[in-house]
Amino acid sequence: MGVIKGNESPITVEDISEEETAMREARGMRRYNLKVVRINPGNYLMPSLYRQLKDIYYNFEYRSDDIVFVTFPKSGTVWTREILRTMIDTNDTPDPTKINNWGGSFMLHKELRQNLYPGHPDVEMLNKVCPGARVEDGVQVQLAAAFKGRRILGWHLALDLLGPHLLNTCKVVYVARNPKDVCVSIYHFFTNKKSYEGNLEDCARFLLEDGGYWEHISQAWRLKDHHNLHFMFYEDMKDDLLGQLRKLNDFLKLDLSEQKLKTVMERTSFDNMKATNNLELAKANKGPGSHFRRGVAGDWKNAFTSDQNKRMDAWIKEKSQGMDIKFKYE
Ligand code: A3P
């Protein structure tokens, strides 16, 4: 594939070589972690289905009242989504057994790691909401396009894959998490899902670095002063969620009361989210790939030996050179 022109995204997508696939397999990659393509600029790996969807994702039409949030996987995506949904939710007396049933939120890249067989609930939903729509044209993007109300749109893709109009059109919240905890969280996630059988330390290289962690975070960090981008750290949210919610409230110009922010804080605590009966969150908590594991900052201390930690520090120093970012590690 060469550089693409016109309305197509300027991203190039290449297959990886058989040798690289064999090397990744030898390093413990399994299932969809082996079905990847290399993209540029950035030189990192993405699920291979991205090739077919990249221009659709790039050309997605945002609306001025959209709230978009962007995270690298395992950085608090489900938490951020629930915070935003609960902030937007005007129902002040919801069913106490449920956190939020508000339907205007979409994880737009969701299908990249899904097996969307005919009859899959998301395919059924697409058929119902958008009769005649094709799965190949993106499931969540079409569902989101058909949604009439205010939308909360989540992406794991780096900002440069989201088209040139995003930041000129709507508000974007970026949540970053320190690379040591992302490493531990991703290790458990993929190990539990049997998509990774390697060791913890190799995750840094093979799941973070090859997955574009540094590219993802550095792009957002460079834009942190843009008036439509709000950069947050998972560790700050753990440390003082109410303080972070106040900042988010100002950024999003929601004008929520202190009482409402306290409600958001309570409803989105780790324990409440894990325990809720809400269908979508219960799904996120199901089975070996649960999105609610420990939910703390600094869990890496229970995982890395002191030698491993030294090597992680050296790796982080090398990779974050020139970025001027200070991660918090607890
Ligand atoms: P751990 O594996 O370290 O526990 P994502 O949603 O991006 O996949 O991120 C998952 C991580 O966010 C998991 O981290 C999970 O426990 C944590 N998490 C989920 N909900 C949370 C909450 N309400 N508060 C704090 N952490 C939360």
Short mmCIF file of C-alpha atoms and ligand atoms in Angstrom, two decimals:
data_model
loop_
_atom_site.label_atom_id
_atom_site.label_comp_id
_atom_site.label_asym_id
_atom_site.label_seq_id
_atom_site.Cartn_x
_atom_site.Cartn_y
_atom_site.Cartn_z
CA MET A 1 0.00 0.00 0.00
CA GLY A 2 1.29 3.48 -0.81
CA VAL A 3 0.36 6.83 0.65
CA ILE A 4 -3.34 7.40 0.16
CA LYS A 5 -4.83 10.53 -1.41
CA GLY A 6 -8.09 12.44 -1.48
CA ASN A 7 -10.56 11.82 1.30
CA GLU A 8 -8.61 8.77 2.30
CA SER A 9 -6.48 8.93 5.40
CA PRO A 10 -2.78 9.67 4.94
CA ILE A 11 -1.94 6.53 6.89
CA THR A 12 -0.12 3.66 5.26
CA VAL A 13 -0.89 0.09 6.26
CA GLU A 14 1.45 -2.83 5.58
CA ASP A 15 1.38 -6.51 6.38
CA ILE A 16 4.09 -7.62 8.76
CA SER A 17 6.55 -10.21 7.54
CA GLU A 18 6.22 -13.93 8.26
CA GLU A 19 9.45 -13.69 10.28
CA GLU A 20 8.01 -10.94 12.45
CA THR A 21 4.80 -12.92 12.99
CA ALA A 22 6.85 -15.98 13.95
CA MET A 23 8.92 -13.90 16.35
CA ARG A 24 5.77 -12.43 17.93
CA GLU A 25 4.30 -15.90 18.31
CA ALA A 26 7.51 -17.12 19.93
CA ARG A 27 7.20 -14.19 22.34
CA GLY A 28 3.76 -15.38 23.46
CA MET A 29 1.34 -13.52 21.20
CA ARG A 30 -1.82 -15.47 20.52
CA ARG A 31 -5.10 -15.09 18.63
CA TYR A 32 -5.86 -11.54 17.50
CA ASN A 33 -2.54 -10.24 18.83
CA LEU A 34 -1.02 -12.08 15.87
CA LYS A 35 -3.39 -10.63 13.30
CA VAL A 36 -1.83 -7.21 13.05
CA VAL A 37 -0.66 -4.73 10.44
CA ARG A 38 1.99 -2.04 10.66
CA ILE A 39 0.85 1.53 10.25
CA ASN A 40 2.77 4.68 9.49
CA PRO A 41 3.49 7.40 10.45
CA GLY A 42 4.24 6.07 13.89
CA ASN A 43 5.49 2.63 12.91
CA TYR A 44 3.30 0.64 15.26
CA LEU A 45 0.90 -2.30 15.02
CA MET A 46 -2.88 -2.35 14.84
CA PRO A 47 -5.47 -5.13 14.50
CA SER A 48 -5.55 -6.05 10.81
CA LEU A 49 -9.20 -5.08 10.38
CA TYR A 50 -8.05 -1.48 10.71
CA ARG A 51 -6.92 -1.58 7.06
CA GLN A 52 -10.51 -1.89 5.91
CA LEU A 53 -11.90 0.73 8.30
CA LYS A 54 -9.20 3.39 8.43
CA ASP A 55 -10.79 5.82 5.97
CA ILE A 56 -14.21 5.39 7.54
CA TYR A 57 -12.74 6.16 10.96
CA TYR A 58 -10.71 9.05 9.57
CA ASN A 59 -13.75 10.64 7.94
CA PHE A 60 -16.16 10.18 10.82
CA GLU A 61 -18.36 13.27 11.15
CA TYR A 62 -18.29 14.87 14.57
CA ARG A 63 -20.89 17.30 15.89
CA SER A 64 -20.13 20.35 17.97
CA ASP A 65 -21.85 18.93 21.07
CA ASP A 66 -20.06 15.54 20.92
CA ILE A 67 -17.78 14.63 23.79
CA VAL A 68 -14.96 12.44 22.54
CA PHE A 69 -12.62 10.58 24.86
CA VAL A 70 -9.40 8.94 23.79
CA THR A 71 -7.35 6.40 25.75
CA PHE A 72 -4.65 3.84 25.14
CA PRO A 73 -6.11 0.44 26.22
CA LYS A 74 -6.04 -0.25 29.98
CA SER A 75 -5.79 3.40 30.91
CA GLY A 76 -9.27 3.71 32.46
CA THR A 77 -11.47 3.73 29.35
CA VAL A 78 -14.61 2.20 30.89
CA TRP A 79 -14.23 4.41 33.95
CA THR A 80 -13.90 7.57 31.84
CA ARG A 81 -16.90 6.63 29.74
CA GLU A 82 -19.00 6.09 32.86
CA ILE A 83 -17.88 9.41 34.32
CA LEU A 84 -18.87 11.26 31.16
CA ARG A 85 -22.17 9.43 30.84
CA THR A 86 -23.06 10.09 34.45
CA MET A 87 -22.15 13.76 34.08
CA ILE A 88 -24.39 14.09 31.03
CA ASP A 89 -27.23 12.03 32.51
CA THR A 90 -29.92 14.40 33.70
CA ASN A 91 -31.87 11.70 35.50
CA ASP A 92 -31.31 12.64 39.14
CA THR A 93 -33.20 9.68 40.57
CA PRO A 94 -31.98 6.70 38.56
CA ASP A 95 -32.56 3.14 39.65
CA PRO A 96 -30.04 2.72 42.50
CA THR A 97 -29.12 -0.78 41.33
CA LYS A 98 -27.94 0.59 38.01
CA ILE A 99 -25.26 3.12 37.26
CA ASN A 100 -26.35 4.45 33.94
CA ASN A 101 -28.44 3.24 31.06
CA TRP A 102 -27.96 6.28 28.93
CA GLY A 103 -27.64 5.05 25.35
CA GLY A 104 -25.69 7.75 23.54
CA SER A 105 -22.21 6.41 24.08
CA PHE A 106 -20.22 4.44 21.52
CA MET A 107 -16.79 2.82 21.52
CA LEU A 108 -16.19 3.52 17.88
CA HIS A 109 -13.30 1.12 17.28
CA LYS A 110 -14.99 -1.74 19.14
CA GLU A 111 -15.17 -4.07 16.14
CA LEU A 112 -11.41 -4.13 15.60
CA ARG A 113 -11.11 -7.02 18.04
CA GLN A 114 -14.59 -8.48 17.65
CA ASN A 115 -15.74 -11.50 15.72
CA LEU A 116 -18.89 -10.05 14.18
CA TYR A 117 -20.64 -13.20 12.99
CA PRO A 118 -24.16 -12.91 11.55
CA GLY A 119 -26.53 -12.75 14.51
CA HIS A 120 -23.97 -11.12 16.82
CA PRO A 121 -25.88 -8.67 19.08
CA ASP A 122 -24.02 -5.66 17.62
CA VAL A 123 -24.83 -6.80 14.08
CA GLU A 124 -28.47 -7.29 15.06
CA MET A 125 -28.48 -3.80 16.53
CA LEU A 126 -27.04 -2.37 13.32
CA ASN A 127 -29.67 -4.17 11.24
CA LYS A 128 -32.39 -2.82 13.49
CA VAL A 129 -31.20 0.78 13.73
CA CYS A 130 -29.77 1.16 10.22
CA PRO A 131 -31.61 -1.25 7.91
CA GLY A 132 -29.49 -2.09 4.85
CA ALA A 133 -26.22 -0.92 6.45
CA ARG A 134 -23.15 -3.08 5.87
CA VAL A 135 -21.01 -4.41 8.70
CA GLU A 136 -17.90 -3.73 6.56
CA ASP A 137 -18.65 -0.01 6.76
CA GLY A 138 -18.19 -0.01 10.53
CA VAL A 139 -20.80 -0.98 13.09
CA GLN A 140 -20.36 1.55 15.88
CA VAL A 141 -19.69 4.51 13.56
CA GLN A 142 -22.98 3.87 11.77
CA LEU A 143 -24.88 3.40 15.01
CA ALA A 144 -23.37 6.63 16.33
CA ALA A 145 -24.22 8.48 13.10
CA ALA A 146 -27.83 7.37 13.46
CA PHE A 147 -28.08 8.53 17.08
CA LYS A 148 -29.92 11.85 17.27
CA GLY A 149 -29.06 13.03 20.79
CA ARG A 150 -25.82 14.15 22.41
CA ARG A 151 -23.09 11.59 21.94
CA ILE A 152 -20.15 10.37 23.96
CA LEU A 153 -17.64 8.80 21.59
CA GLY A 154 -14.70 6.69 22.71
CA TRP A 155 -11.58 5.81 20.73
CA HIS A 156 -8.46 3.78 21.42
CA LEU A 157 -6.94 5.12 18.20
CA ALA A 158 -4.22 7.78 18.34
CA LEU A 159 -5.38 11.31 17.55
CA ASP A 160 -3.78 11.49 14.10
CA LEU A 161 -5.97 8.59 12.95
CA LEU A 162 -9.14 10.49 13.77
CA GLY A 163 -9.12 12.99 10.93
CA PRO A 164 -8.26 16.67 10.73
CA HIS A 165 -11.60 18.05 12.00
CA LEU A 166 -11.94 16.44 15.40
CA LEU A 167 -10.35 19.13 17.56
CA ASN A 168 -11.90 21.97 15.56
CA THR A 169 -15.35 20.53 16.04
CA CYS A 170 -15.83 19.24 19.57
CA LYS A 171 -14.34 18.66 23.00
CA VAL A 172 -11.85 15.84 23.47
CA VAL A 173 -10.84 14.29 26.79
CA TYR A 174 -7.59 12.32 26.81
CA VAL A 175 -6.76 10.02 29.74
CA ALA A 176 -3.21 8.74 30.19
CA ARG A 177 -1.97 6.13 32.66
CA ASN A 178 1.59 5.45 33.69
CA PRO A 179 3.27 2.82 31.50
CA LYS A 180 4.15 0.48 34.37
CA ASP A 181 0.54 0.08 35.48
CA VAL A 182 -0.68 -0.14 31.88
CA CYS A 183 1.86 -2.91 31.40
CA VAL A 184 0.59 -4.88 34.41
CA SER A 185 -3.07 -4.30 33.52
CA ILE A 186 -2.63 -5.30 29.89
CA TYR A 187 -0.61 -8.36 30.91
CA HIS A 188 -3.45 -9.65 33.10
CA PHE A 189 -6.08 -8.75 30.53
CA PHE A 190 -4.47 -10.58 27.62
CA THR A 191 -3.18 -13.47 29.72
CA ASN A 192 -6.67 -14.04 31.09
CA LYS A 193 -8.10 -13.91 27.60
CA LYS A 194 -5.44 -16.38 26.42
CA SER A 195 -4.22 -13.87 23.85
CA TYR A 196 -0.77 -13.62 25.44
CA GLU A 197 1.38 -16.33 26.96
CA GLY A 198 4.61 -14.41 27.37
CA ASN A 199 6.21 -12.89 30.44
CA LEU A 200 5.27 -9.63 32.11
CA GLU A 201 8.37 -7.70 31.12
CA ASP A 202 8.01 -8.42 27.39
CA CYS A 203 4.60 -6.75 27.54
CA ALA A 204 6.31 -3.39 27.66
CA ARG A 205 7.98 -4.05 24.36
CA PHE A 206 5.33 -6.13 22.63
CA LEU A 207 2.03 -4.78 23.88
CA LEU A 208 2.85 -1.18 24.70
CA GLU A 209 5.65 -0.18 22.37
CA ASP A 210 4.48 -2.19 19.35
CA GLY A 211 0.91 -1.19 20.15
CA GLY A 212 1.83 2.48 19.81
CA TYR A 213 1.66 3.56 23.48
CA TRP A 214 4.33 6.25 23.07
CA GLU A 215 2.97 7.58 19.82
CA HIS A 216 -0.53 7.71 21.31
CA ILE A 217 0.44 9.56 24.43
CA SER A 218 2.96 11.92 22.83
CA GLN A 219 0.47 13.11 20.22
CA ALA A 220 -2.04 14.04 22.91
CA TRP A 221 0.65 15.53 25.16
CA ARG A 222 1.75 17.84 22.35
CA LEU A 223 -1.84 19.09 22.08
CA LYS A 224 -2.49 19.41 25.81
CA ASP A 225 -2.85 23.21 25.59
CA HIS A 226 -5.35 23.11 22.72
CA HIS A 227 -8.60 24.73 23.91
CA ASN A 228 -10.61 21.66 22.86
CA LEU A 229 -8.35 19.04 24.46
CA HIS A 230 -8.33 18.16 28.14
CA PHE A 231 -5.45 15.94 29.23
CA MET A 232 -5.99 13.91 32.41
CA PHE A 233 -3.98 11.28 34.26
CA TYR A 234 -5.56 8.12 35.70
CA GLU A 235 -3.39 8.59 38.80
CA ASP A 236 -4.82 12.09 39.41
CA MET A 237 -8.32 10.68 39.08
CA LYS A 238 -7.46 8.06 41.71
CA ASP A 239 -5.89 10.67 43.93
CA ASP A 240 -8.61 13.33 43.85
CA LEU A 241 -11.54 12.41 41.63
CA LEU A 242 -13.71 15.30 42.78
CA GLY A 243 -10.97 17.79 41.89
CA GLN A 244 -10.63 16.19 38.45
CA LEU A 245 -14.41 16.23 37.95
CA ARG A 246 -14.47 19.96 38.72
CA LYS A 247 -11.85 20.55 36.02
CA LEU A 248 -13.77 18.36 33.59
CA ASN A 249 -16.97 20.24 34.40
CA ASP A 250 -15.25 23.54 33.56
CA PHE A 251 -13.69 22.19 30.39
CA LEU A 252 -16.95 20.71 29.13
CA LYS A 253 -18.88 23.82 30.24
CA LEU A 254 -21.52 21.62 31.83
CA ASP A 255 -22.14 23.84 34.83
CA LEU A 256 -22.93 20.89 37.09
CA SER A 257 -23.51 21.51 40.81
CA GLU A 258 -21.06 20.34 43.45
CA GLN A 259 -23.75 17.90 44.60
CA LYS A 260 -24.03 16.39 41.11
CA LEU A 261 -20.23 16.03 40.90
CA LYS A 262 -20.26 14.21 44.22
CA THR A 263 -22.95 11.89 42.85
CA VAL A 264 -20.80 11.24 39.78
CA MET A 265 -17.87 10.47 42.06
CA GLU A 266 -19.85 7.96 44.12
CA ARG A 267 -21.55 6.31 41.18
CA THR A 268 -18.27 5.80 39.33
CA SER A 269 -16.19 4.48 42.21
CA PHE A 270 -14.46 1.21 41.39
CA ASP A 271 -16.63 -0.75 43.85
CA ASN A 272 -19.89 0.70 42.59
CA MET A 273 -19.01 0.17 38.96
CA LYS A 274 -17.92 -3.40 39.60
CA ALA A 275 -21.07 -4.20 41.57
CA THR A 276 -23.64 -2.54 39.34
CA ASN A 277 -26.42 -4.40 37.58
CA ASN A 278 -26.17 -2.14 34.58
CA LEU A 279 -26.13 -4.45 31.59
CA GLU A 280 -23.23 -2.87 29.77
CA LEU A 281 -21.01 -2.63 32.83
CA ALA A 282 -21.94 -6.15 33.89
CA LYS A 283 -20.74 -7.21 30.43
CA ALA A 284 -17.48 -5.30 30.96
CA ASN A 285 -17.08 -7.18 34.25
CA LYS A 286 -17.78 -10.60 32.77
CA GLY A 287 -15.38 -13.48 32.35
CA PRO A 288 -11.62 -13.55 32.06
CA GLY A 289 -11.36 -10.19 30.27
CA SER A 290 -13.03 -8.16 33.04
CA HIS A 291 -12.41 -4.43 32.84
CA PHE A 292 -12.49 -4.26 36.65
CA ARG A 293 -9.42 -5.94 38.07
CA ARG A 294 -7.83 -3.96 40.93
CA GLY A 295 -8.40 -0.37 39.91
CA VAL A 296 -5.47 1.14 41.80
CA ALA A 297 -2.44 3.25 40.97
CA GLY A 298 0.93 1.65 41.69
CA ASP A 299 -0.01 -2.02 41.29
CA TRP A 300 3.22 -2.43 39.31
CA LYS A 301 5.03 -2.53 42.67
CA ASN A 302 3.39 -5.90 43.35
CA ALA A 303 4.39 -7.18 39.94
CA PHE A 304 7.93 -6.10 39.02
CA THR A 305 11.11 -7.28 40.71
CA SER A 306 13.60 -4.54 41.48
CA ASP A 307 15.71 -5.51 38.44
CA GLN A 308 12.70 -5.51 36.18
CA ASN A 309 11.75 -2.11 37.54
CA LYS A 310 15.20 -0.75 36.74
CA ARG A 311 14.88 -1.97 33.17
CA MET A 312 11.39 -0.47 32.93
CA ASP A 313 12.77 2.86 34.15
CA ALA A 314 15.48 2.79 31.51
CA TRP A 315 12.94 1.90 28.81
CA ILE A 316 10.61 4.71 29.89
CA LYS A 317 13.46 7.20 29.96
CA GLU A 318 14.50 6.24 26.46
CA LYS A 319 11.00 6.27 25.02
CA SER A 320 9.82 9.48 26.64
CA GLN A 321 12.90 11.46 25.67
CA GLY A 322 11.99 14.95 24.56
CA MET A 323 8.42 14.62 25.77
CA ASP A 324 8.72 16.48 29.06
CA ILE A 325 5.95 14.40 30.63
CA LYS A 326 6.02 13.40 34.29
CA PHE A 327 4.11 10.23 35.08
CA LYS A 328 2.90 9.54 38.57
CA TYR A 329 3.58 6.02 39.70
CA GLU A 330 1.30 5.78 42.74
P1 A3P B 1 -6.26 -2.71 36.52
O1 A3P B 1 -6.11 -3.86 35.58
O2 A3P B 1 -4.94 -2.12 36.92
O3 A3P B 1 -7.10 -3.03 37.70
P2 A3P B 1 -9.72 0.02 30.47
O4 A3P B 1 -11.13 0.35 30.82
O5 A3P B 1 -9.03 1.09 29.65
O6 A3P B 1 -9.62 -1.33 29.87
O7 A3P B 1 -8.87 0.03 31.80
C1 A3P B 1 -9.00 -1.00 32.74
C2 A3P B 1 -8.31 -0.57 34.02
O8 A3P B 1 -9.09 0.46 34.66
C3 A3P B 1 -8.25 -1.73 35.01
O9 A3P B 1 -7.03 -1.53 35.74
C4 A3P B 1 -9.48 -1.48 35.85
O10 A3P B 1 -9.47 -2.13 37.09
C5 A3P B 1 -9.44 0.04 35.97
N1 A3P B 1 -10.75 0.60 36.35
C6 A3P B 1 -11.97 0.32 35.85
N2 A3P B 1 -12.93 1.02 36.48
C7 A3P B 1 -12.30 1.78 37.41
C8 A3P B 1 -12.76 2.71 38.40
N3 A3P B 1 -14.03 2.99 38.56
N4 A3P B 1 -11.82 3.29 39.18
C9 A3P B 1 -10.51 3.01 39.04
N5 A3P B 1 -10.02 2.12 38.13
C10 A3P B 1 -10.91 1.52 37.32
#
